[in-house]
Amino acid sequence: MLDRHEEAVASCARAVEIDPRDGWNQMLYGVVLRAAGDPRGAEARFTDARRIFTSAATGDRDAAVGARQGLLVLHCALFDHDAAAAGCEALIALGPGRSLIGEAVEDLSVLSALSPEAGPGIDPVVRMLRQTLQEHGVPIAAPASDPRV
């Protein structure tokens, strides 16, 4: 029987095999590989994710918004907190709408659970996104399980 990391690595490898041009698959694979103790493999997946998201960020508005969201989460996964804050501002400037901002908050919460060491850098980004939601009249209630959001 496979352990938890082996199962996650196998699942992510299958997802990347099915769609290697999906930046989210590449990024999640990187996070899982890093947690499983394969920093070289993780770096390769993160590099692919960055290339995919960066390329898509120059596309039409919907593609650009999705790519900016991906880059924001990727910067947090890479512990590049300055780039994450700048990415958050860039995402908000595109006016992605409440549901996508809420989705970014959820993505960052998942990343924080998968990669707790990313947590301190995620906190200011989550606060910025939540402030944007509040400015648009979306009530924010912090879940008991995650005091950051």
CSV table of N, CA and C in Angstrom, one decimal:
chain,number,residue,atom,x,y,z
A,1,MET,N,0.8,-1.2,0.0
A,1,MET,CA,0.0,0.0,0.0
A,1,MET,C,0.9,1.2,0.0
A,2,LEU,N,0.5,2.2,-0.8
A,2,LEU,CA,1.3,3.5,-0.9
A,2,LEU,C,1.0,4.4,0.3
A,3,ASP,N,2.1,5.1,0.8
A,3,ASP,CA,1.8,6.1,1.8
A,3,ASP,C,1.2,7.3,1.2
A,4,ARG,N,0.8,8.2,2.1
A,4,ARG,CA,0.1,9.4,1.7
A,4,ARG,C,0.8,10.2,0.6
A,5,HIS,N,2.1,10.4,0.8
A,5,HIS,CA,2.9,11.2,-0.2
A,5,HIS,C,2.9,10.5,-1.5
A,6,GLU,N,3.2,9.2,-1.5
A,6,GLU,CA,3.3,8.4,-2.7
A,6,GLU,C,2.0,8.5,-3.5
A,7,GLU,N,0.8,8.4,-2.8
A,7,GLU,CA,-0.5,8.4,-3.4
A,7,GLU,C,-0.7,9.8,-4.1
A,8,ALA,N,-0.3,10.9,-3.3
A,8,ALA,CA,-0.5,12.2,-3.9
A,8,ALA,C,0.4,12.4,-5.1
A,9,VAL,N,1.7,12.0,-5.0
A,9,VAL,CA,2.6,12.1,-6.1
A,9,VAL,C,2.1,11.4,-7.3
A,10,ALA,N,1.6,10.2,-7.1
A,10,ALA,CA,1.0,9.4,-8.2
A,10,ALA,C,-0.2,10.1,-8.8
A,11,SER,N,-1.1,10.6,-8.0
A,11,SER,CA,-2.3,11.3,-8.5
A,11,SER,C,-1.9,12.6,-9.3
A,12,CYS,N,-0.9,13.3,-8.8
A,12,CYS,CA,-0.5,14.6,-9.5
A,12,CYS,C,0.2,14.2,-10.8
A,13,ALA,N,1.0,13.2,-10.8
A,13,ALA,CA,1.7,12.7,-12.0
A,13,ALA,C,0.7,12.4,-13.1
A,14,ARG,N,-0.4,11.7,-12.7
A,14,ARG,CA,-1.4,11.3,-13.6
A,14,ARG,C,-2.1,12.6,-14.2
A,15,ALA,N,-2.4,13.6,-13.3
A,15,ALA,CA,-3.0,14.8,-13.7
A,15,ALA,C,-2.2,15.6,-14.7
A,16,VAL,N,-0.9,15.6,-14.5
A,16,VAL,CA,0.1,16.3,-15.4
A,16,VAL,C,0.2,15.5,-16.7
A,17,GLU,N,0.2,14.2,-16.6
A,17,GLU,CA,0.2,13.4,-17.8
A,17,GLU,C,-1.0,13.7,-18.7
A,18,ILE,N,-2.2,13.8,-18.1
A,18,ILE,CA,-3.4,14.0,-18.8
A,18,ILE,C,-3.4,15.4,-19.4
A,19,ASP,N,-3.0,16.4,-18.7
A,19,ASP,CA,-3.0,17.8,-19.2
A,19,ASP,C,-1.7,18.5,-18.7
A,20,PRO,N,-0.6,18.3,-19.5
A,20,PRO,CA,0.6,19.0,-19.1
A,20,PRO,C,0.6,20.5,-19.2
A,21,ARG,N,-0.4,21.0,-19.9
A,21,ARG,CA,-0.4,22.5,-20.1
A,21,ARG,C,-1.3,23.2,-19.1
A,22,ASP,N,-1.7,22.5,-18.0
A,22,ASP,CA,-2.5,23.1,-17.0
A,22,ASP,C,-1.5,23.5,-15.8
A,23,GLY,N,-1.4,24.8,-15.7
A,23,GLY,CA,-0.5,25.3,-14.7
A,23,GLY,C,-0.8,24.9,-13.2
A,24,TRP,N,-2.2,24.8,-13.0
A,24,TRP,CA,-2.6,24.4,-11.6
A,24,TRP,C,-2.1,22.9,-11.3
A,25,ASN,N,-2.2,22.1,-12.3
A,25,ASN,CA,-1.7,20.7,-12.1
A,25,ASN,C,-0.2,20.7,-11.8
A,26,GLN,N,0.5,21.5,-12.6
A,26,GLN,CA,2.0,21.6,-12.4
A,26,GLN,C,2.3,22.1,-11.1
A,27,MET,N,1.6,23.2,-10.6
A,27,MET,CA,1.9,23.8,-9.3
A,27,MET,C,1.6,22.8,-8.2
A,28,LEU,N,0.4,22.2,-8.2
A,28,LEU,CA,0.1,21.2,-7.2
A,28,LEU,C,1.1,20.1,-7.1
A,29,TYR,N,1.5,19.6,-8.3
A,29,TYR,CA,2.5,18.5,-8.4
A,29,TYR,C,3.8,19.0,-7.7
A,30,GLY,N,4.2,20.2,-7.9
A,30,GLY,CA,5.4,20.8,-7.3
A,30,GLY,C,5.2,20.8,-5.7
A,31,VAL,N,4.1,21.3,-5.3
A,31,VAL,CA,3.9,21.3,-3.8
A,31,VAL,C,4.0,19.9,-3.2
A,32,VAL,N,3.3,19.0,-3.9
A,32,VAL,CA,3.3,17.6,-3.4
A,32,VAL,C,4.8,17.0,-3.4
A,33,LEU,N,5.5,17.2,-4.5
A,33,LEU,CA,6.8,16.7,-4.6
A,33,LEU,C,7.7,17.3,-3.5
A,34,ARG,N,7.6,18.6,-3.3
A,34,ARG,CA,8.4,19.3,-2.2
A,34,ARG,C,8.0,18.6,-0.9
A,35,ALA,N,6.8,18.4,-0.6
A,35,ALA,CA,6.4,17.8,0.7
A,35,ALA,C,6.9,16.3,0.8
A,36,ALA,N,7.0,15.7,-0.4
A,36,ALA,CA,7.5,14.3,-0.4
A,36,ALA,C,9.0,14.2,-0.4
A,37,GLY,N,9.7,15.4,-0.3
A,37,GLY,CA,11.2,15.4,-0.2
A,37,GLY,C,11.9,15.4,-1.5
A,38,ASP,N,11.3,15.9,-2.6
A,38,ASP,CA,11.9,15.9,-3.9
A,38,ASP,C,12.0,17.4,-4.4
A,39,PRO,N,12.9,18.2,-3.9
A,39,PRO,CA,13.0,19.6,-4.2
A,39,PRO,C,13.3,19.8,-5.7
A,40,ARG,N,14.1,19.0,-6.3
A,40,ARG,CA,14.5,19.1,-7.7
A,40,ARG,C,13.2,18.9,-8.6
A,41,GLY,N,12.5,17.9,-8.3
A,41,GLY,CA,11.3,17.6,-9.0
A,41,GLY,C,10.3,18.7,-8.8
A,42,ALA,N,10.2,19.2,-7.6
A,42,ALA,CA,9.3,20.3,-7.3
A,42,ALA,C,9.6,21.6,-8.1
A,43,GLU,N,10.9,21.9,-8.1
A,43,GLU,CA,11.4,23.1,-8.9
A,43,GLU,C,11.0,23.0,-10.3
A,44,ALA,N,11.1,21.8,-10.9
A,44,ALA,CA,10.8,21.6,-12.3
A,44,ALA,C,9.3,21.9,-12.6
A,45,ARG,N,8.5,21.4,-11.7
A,45,ARG,CA,7.0,21.6,-11.8
A,45,ARG,C,6.7,23.1,-11.6
A,46,PHE,N,7.3,23.7,-10.6
A,46,PHE,CA,7.1,25.1,-10.4
A,46,PHE,C,7.5,26.0,-11.6
A,47,THR,N,8.6,25.6,-12.2
A,47,THR,CA,9.1,26.3,-13.4
A,47,THR,C,8.1,26.2,-14.6
A,48,ASP,N,7.6,25.0,-14.7
A,48,ASP,CA,6.5,24.7,-15.8
A,48,ASP,C,5.3,25.5,-15.5
A,49,ALA,N,4.9,25.5,-14.2
A,49,ALA,CA,3.7,26.3,-13.9
A,49,ALA,C,3.9,27.8,-14.1
A,50,ARG,N,5.0,28.3,-13.8
A,50,ARG,CA,5.3,29.7,-14.0
A,50,ARG,C,5.2,30.1,-15.5
A,51,ARG,N,5.8,29.2,-16.3
A,51,ARG,CA,5.8,29.4,-17.8
A,51,ARG,C,4.4,29.4,-18.3
A,52,ILE,N,3.6,28.5,-17.9
A,52,ILE,CA,2.2,28.4,-18.4
A,52,ILE,C,1.4,29.6,-17.9
A,53,PHE,N,1.5,29.9,-16.6
A,53,PHE,CA,0.7,31.1,-16.2
A,53,PHE,C,1.2,32.4,-16.8
A,54,THR,N,2.5,32.6,-16.9
A,54,THR,CA,3.0,33.8,-17.5
A,54,THR,C,2.5,34.0,-18.9
A,55,SER,N,2.6,32.9,-19.7
A,55,SER,CA,2.1,32.9,-21.1
A,55,SER,C,0.6,33.2,-21.1
A,56,ALA,N,-0.2,32.6,-20.3
A,56,ALA,CA,-1.6,32.9,-20.3
A,56,ALA,C,-2.0,34.3,-19.8
A,57,ALA,N,-1.1,34.9,-19.0
A,57,ALA,CA,-1.4,36.2,-18.5
A,57,ALA,C,-1.5,37.3,-19.5
A,58,THR,N,-1.0,37.0,-20.7
A,58,THR,CA,-1.0,37.9,-21.8
A,58,THR,C,-2.2,37.7,-22.7
A,59,GLY,N,-3.0,36.7,-22.4
A,59,GLY,CA,-4.1,36.3,-23.3
A,59,GLY,C,-5.3,37.2,-23.0
A,60,ASP,N,-6.5,36.8,-23.5
A,60,ASP,CA,-7.7,37.5,-23.3
A,60,ASP,C,-8.0,37.7,-21.8
A,61,ARG,N,-8.9,38.6,-21.5
A,61,ARG,CA,-9.2,39.0,-20.1
A,61,ARG,C,-9.4,37.8,-19.2
A,62,ASP,N,-10.3,36.9,-19.6
A,62,ASP,CA,-10.6,35.7,-18.7
A,62,ASP,C,-9.4,34.9,-18.5
A,63,ALA,N,-8.6,34.6,-19.5
A,63,ALA,CA,-7.4,33.8,-19.4
A,63,ALA,C,-6.4,34.6,-18.5
A,64,ALA,N,-6.3,35.9,-18.7
A,64,ALA,CA,-5.3,36.7,-17.9
A,64,ALA,C,-5.7,36.7,-16.4
A,65,VAL,N,-7.0,36.8,-16.1
A,65,VAL,CA,-7.4,36.8,-14.7
A,65,VAL,C,-7.1,35.4,-14.1
A,66,GLY,N,-7.4,34.3,-14.8
A,66,GLY,CA,-7.1,33.0,-14.2
A,66,GLY,C,-5.6,32.8,-14.1
A,67,ALA,N,-4.8,33.3,-15.0
A,67,ALA,CA,-3.4,33.2,-14.9
A,67,ALA,C,-2.8,34.0,-13.8
A,68,ARG,N,-3.3,35.2,-13.6
A,68,ARG,CA,-2.9,36.0,-12.5
A,68,ARG,C,-3.2,35.4,-11.1
A,69,GLN,N,-4.3,34.7,-11.1
A,69,GLN,CA,-4.7,34.0,-9.8
A,69,GLN,C,-3.7,32.9,-9.6
A,70,GLY,N,-3.4,32.2,-10.7
A,70,GLY,CA,-2.4,31.1,-10.6
A,70,GLY,C,-1.0,31.6,-10.2
A,71,LEU,N,-0.6,32.7,-10.8
A,71,LEU,CA,0.7,33.3,-10.4
A,71,LEU,C,0.7,33.7,-8.9
A,72,LEU,N,-0.4,34.3,-8.5
A,72,LEU,CA,-0.4,34.7,-7.1
A,72,LEU,C,-0.2,33.5,-6.2
A,73,VAL,N,-0.9,32.4,-6.4
A,73,VAL,CA,-0.8,31.2,-5.6
A,73,VAL,C,0.6,30.6,-5.7
A,74,LEU,N,1.1,30.6,-6.9
A,74,LEU,CA,2.5,30.1,-7.2
A,74,LEU,C,3.5,30.9,-6.4
A,75,HIS,N,3.4,32.2,-6.4
A,75,HIS,CA,4.4,33.0,-5.7
A,75,HIS,C,4.3,32.6,-4.2
A,76,CYS,N,3.2,32.4,-3.7
A,76,CYS,CA,3.0,32.0,-2.3
A,76,CYS,C,3.7,30.6,-2.0
A,77,ALA,N,3.4,29.7,-3.0
A,77,ALA,CA,4.0,28.4,-2.9
A,77,ALA,C,5.5,28.4,-2.9
A,78,LEU,N,6.1,29.4,-3.6
A,78,LEU,CA,7.5,29.6,-3.7
A,78,LEU,C,8.1,30.5,-2.6
A,79,PHE,N,7.3,30.9,-1.7
A,79,PHE,CA,7.7,31.7,-0.6
A,79,PHE,C,8.2,33.1,-1.1
A,80,ASP,N,7.8,33.5,-2.3
A,80,ASP,CA,8.2,34.8,-2.8
A,80,ASP,C,7.1,35.8,-2.5
A,81,HIS,N,7.1,36.3,-1.2
A,81,HIS,CA,6.1,37.1,-0.7
A,81,HIS,C,5.9,38.5,-1.3
A,82,ASP,N,7.0,39.1,-1.7
A,82,ASP,CA,6.9,40.4,-2.4
A,82,ASP,C,6.2,40.2,-3.7
A,83,ALA,N,6.6,39.2,-4.5
A,83,ALA,CA,5.9,38.9,-5.7
A,83,ALA,C,4.4,38.6,-5.5
A,84,ALA,N,4.2,37.8,-4.4
A,84,ALA,CA,2.8,37.5,-4.1
A,84,ALA,C,1.9,38.7,-3.9
A,85,ALA,N,2.5,39.7,-3.1
A,85,ALA,CA,1.8,40.9,-2.8
A,85,ALA,C,1.5,41.7,-4.1
A,86,ALA,N,2.5,41.8,-4.9
A,86,ALA,CA,2.4,42.5,-6.2
A,86,ALA,C,1.4,41.8,-7.1
A,87,GLY,N,1.4,40.4,-7.1
A,87,GLY,CA,0.5,39.6,-7.9
A,87,GLY,C,-0.9,39.8,-7.4
A,88,CYS,N,-1.1,40.0,-6.1
A,88,CYS,CA,-2.4,40.2,-5.5
A,88,CYS,C,-3.0,41.5,-6.0
A,89,GLU,N,-2.1,42.6,-6.0
A,89,GLU,CA,-2.5,43.9,-6.5
A,89,GLU,C,-2.9,43.8,-8.0
A,90,ALA,N,-2.1,43.1,-8.8
A,90,ALA,CA,-2.3,43.0,-10.2
A,90,ALA,C,-3.6,42.2,-10.4
A,91,LEU,N,-3.9,41.2,-9.7
A,91,LEU,CA,-5.2,40.5,-9.8
A,91,LEU,C,-6.4,41.4,-9.5
A,92,ILE,N,-6.3,42.1,-8.4
A,92,ILE,CA,-7.4,43.0,-8.0
A,92,ILE,C,-7.6,44.1,-9.0
A,93,ALA,N,-6.5,44.6,-9.6
A,93,ALA,CA,-6.6,45.6,-10.6
A,93,ALA,C,-7.4,45.2,-11.9
A,94,LEU,N,-7.3,43.8,-12.1
A,94,LEU,CA,-8.1,43.3,-13.3
A,94,LEU,C,-9.6,43.2,-13.0
A,95,GLY,N,-10.0,43.5,-11.8
A,95,GLY,CA,-11.4,43.4,-11.4
A,95,GLY,C,-12.0,42.1,-11.6
A,96,PRO,N,-11.4,41.0,-11.0
A,96,PRO,CA,-11.9,39.7,-11.4
A,96,PRO,C,-13.3,39.3,-10.8
A,97,GLY,N,-13.8,40.1,-10.0
A,97,GLY,CA,-15.1,39.7,-9.4
A,97,GLY,C,-15.0,39.0,-8.1
A,98,ARG,N,-16.1,39.0,-7.4
A,98,ARG,CA,-16.1,38.4,-6.0
A,98,ARG,C,-15.9,37.0,-6.0
A,99,SER,N,-16.4,36.2,-6.9
A,99,SER,CA,-16.3,34.8,-6.8
A,99,SER,C,-14.8,34.3,-7.1
A,100,LEU,N,-14.1,35.0,-8.0
A,100,LEU,CA,-12.8,34.6,-8.2
A,100,LEU,C,-11.8,35.0,-7.1
A,101,ILE,N,-12.1,36.2,-6.5
A,101,ILE,CA,-11.3,36.6,-5.3
A,101,ILE,C,-11.5,35.6,-4.2
A,102,GLY,N,-12.8,35.2,-4.0
A,102,GLY,CA,-13.1,34.2,-3.0
A,102,GLY,C,-12.4,32.9,-3.3
A,103,GLU,N,-12.4,32.5,-4.5
A,103,GLU,CA,-11.7,31.3,-4.9
A,103,GLU,C,-10.2,31.4,-4.6
A,104,ALA,N,-9.6,32.6,-4.9
A,104,ALA,CA,-8.2,32.8,-4.6
A,104,ALA,C,-7.9,32.6,-3.1
A,105,VAL,N,-8.8,33.1,-2.2
A,105,VAL,CA,-8.7,32.9,-0.8
A,105,VAL,C,-8.7,31.5,-0.4
A,106,GLU,N,-9.7,30.7,-1.0
A,106,GLU,CA,-9.8,29.3,-0.8
A,106,GLU,C,-8.5,28.6,-1.3
A,107,ASP,N,-8.0,28.9,-2.4
A,107,ASP,CA,-6.7,28.3,-3.0
A,107,ASP,C,-5.6,28.5,-2.0
A,108,LEU,N,-5.5,29.7,-1.5
A,108,LEU,CA,-4.4,30.0,-0.5
A,108,LEU,C,-4.6,29.3,0.8
A,109,SER,N,-5.8,29.1,1.2
A,109,SER,CA,-6.1,28.3,2.4
A,109,SER,C,-5.6,26.9,2.2
A,110,VAL,N,-5.9,26.3,1.1
A,110,VAL,CA,-5.5,24.9,0.7
A,110,VAL,C,-4.0,24.9,0.7
A,111,LEU,N,-3.3,25.8,0.1
A,111,LEU,CA,-1.9,25.9,0.0
A,111,LEU,C,-1.3,25.9,1.4
A,112,SER,N,-1.9,26.7,2.3
A,112,SER,CA,-1.4,26.8,3.6
A,112,SER,C,-1.5,25.5,4.4
A,113,ALA,N,-2.6,24.8,4.1
A,113,ALA,CA,-2.7,23.5,4.7
A,113,ALA,C,-1.7,22.5,4.2
A,114,LEU,N,-1.4,22.5,2.9
A,114,LEU,CA,-0.5,21.6,2.2
A,114,LEU,C,1.0,21.9,2.6
A,115,SER,N,1.2,23.2,2.7
A,115,SER,CA,2.6,23.7,2.9
A,115,SER,C,2.6,24.8,4.0
A,116,PRO,N,2.5,24.3,5.3
A,116,PRO,CA,2.4,25.2,6.4
A,116,PRO,C,3.5,26.3,6.5
A,117,GLU,N,4.6,26.0,6.0
A,117,GLU,CA,5.7,26.9,6.0
A,117,GLU,C,5.5,28.1,5.1
A,118,ALA,N,4.5,28.0,4.2
A,118,ALA,CA,4.1,29.2,3.4
A,118,ALA,C,3.2,30.1,4.1
A,119,GLY,N,2.6,29.7,5.2
A,119,GLY,CA,1.6,30.4,5.9
A,119,GLY,C,1.9,31.9,6.2
A,120,PRO,N,3.0,32.2,6.9
A,120,PRO,CA,3.3,33.6,7.2
A,120,PRO,C,3.2,34.5,6.0
A,121,GLY,N,3.7,34.1,4.9
A,121,GLY,CA,3.7,34.9,3.7
A,121,GLY,C,2.3,35.0,3.0
A,122,ILE,N,1.5,34.0,3.3
A,122,ILE,CA,0.1,34.0,2.7
A,122,ILE,C,-0.8,35.0,3.5
A,123,ASP,N,-0.6,35.1,4.8
A,123,ASP,CA,-1.5,36.0,5.6
A,123,ASP,C,-1.7,37.4,5.0
A,124,PRO,N,-0.7,38.1,4.7
A,124,PRO,CA,-1.0,39.5,4.2
A,124,PRO,C,-1.8,39.5,2.8
A,125,VAL,N,-1.5,38.5,2.0
A,125,VAL,CA,-2.2,38.4,0.7
A,125,VAL,C,-3.7,38.1,1.0
A,126,VAL,N,-3.9,37.1,1.8
A,126,VAL,CA,-5.3,36.8,2.2
A,126,VAL,C,-6.0,38.0,2.7
A,127,ARG,N,-5.4,38.8,3.6
A,127,ARG,CA,-6.0,40.0,4.2
A,127,ARG,C,-6.3,41.0,3.1
A,128,MET,N,-5.4,41.1,2.1
A,128,MET,CA,-5.7,42.1,1.0
A,128,MET,C,-6.9,41.6,0.2
A,129,LEU,N,-7.0,40.3,-0.1
A,129,LEU,CA,-8.1,39.8,-0.9
A,129,LEU,C,-9.4,40.0,-0.1
A,130,ARG,N,-9.4,39.6,1.2
A,130,ARG,CA,-10.6,39.7,2.0
A,130,ARG,C,-11.0,41.2,2.1
A,131,GLN,N,-10.1,42.1,2.2
A,131,GLN,CA,-10.4,43.5,2.3
A,131,GLN,C,-11.1,44.0,1.0
A,132,THR,N,-10.7,43.5,-0.1
A,132,THR,CA,-11.3,43.8,-1.4
A,132,THR,C,-12.7,43.2,-1.4
A,133,LEU,N,-12.9,42.0,-0.9
A,133,LEU,CA,-14.3,41.5,-0.9
A,133,LEU,C,-15.2,42.3,0.0
A,134,GLN,N,-14.7,42.8,1.2
A,134,GLN,CA,-15.4,43.6,2.1
A,134,GLN,C,-15.8,44.9,1.4
A,135,GLU,N,-14.9,45.5,0.7
A,135,GLU,CA,-15.1,46.8,0.0
A,135,GLU,C,-16.2,46.6,-1.1
A,136,HIS,N,-16.5,45.4,-1.5
A,136,HIS,CA,-17.5,45.1,-2.5
A,136,HIS,C,-18.8,44.6,-1.8
A,137,GLY,N,-18.8,44.7,-0.5
A,137,GLY,CA,-20.0,44.4,0.2
A,137,GLY,C,-20.2,42.9,0.5
A,138,VAL,N,-19.2,42.1,0.4
A,138,VAL,CA,-19.3,40.7,0.7
A,138,VAL,C,-19.0,40.5,2.2
A,139,PRO,N,-20.0,40.0,3.0
A,139,PRO,CA,-19.7,39.7,4.4
A,139,PRO,C,-18.7,38.6,4.5
A,140,ILE,N,-17.7,38.8,5.5
A,140,ILE,CA,-16.6,37.9,5.7
A,140,ILE,C,-16.8,37.3,7.1
A,141,ALA,N,-16.8,36.0,7.2
A,141,ALA,CA,-16.8,35.4,8.5
A,141,ALA,C,-15.7,34.4,8.5
A,142,ALA,N,-14.8,34.5,9.4
A,142,ALA,CA,-13.6,33.6,9.5
A,142,ALA,C,-14.0,32.3,10.0
A,143,PRO,N,-13.7,31.2,9.3
A,143,PRO,CA,-14.0,29.9,9.7
A,143,PRO,C,-13.2,29.6,11.0
A,144,ALA,N,-13.7,28.8,11.9
A,144,ALA,CA,-13.1,28.5,13.1
A,144,ALA,C,-11.8,27.8,12.9
A,145,SER,N,-11.7,27.0,11.8
A,145,SER,CA,-10.5,26.2,11.6
A,145,SER,C,-9.3,27.0,11.0
A,146,ASP,N,-9.6,28.2,10.5
A,146,ASP,CA,-8.5,29.0,9.9
A,146,ASP,C,-8.6,30.4,10.3
A,147,PRO,N,-7.9,30.8,11.3
A,147,PRO,CA,-8.0,32.2,11.9
A,147,PRO,C,-7.5,33.3,10.9
A,148,ARG,N,-6.7,32.9,9.9
A,148,ARG,CA,-6.2,33.9,8.9
A,148,ARG,C,-7.3,34.5,8.0
A,149,VAL,N,-8.3,33.7,7.7
A,149,VAL,CA,-9.3,34.1,6.7
A,149,VAL,C,-10.5,34.6,7.3
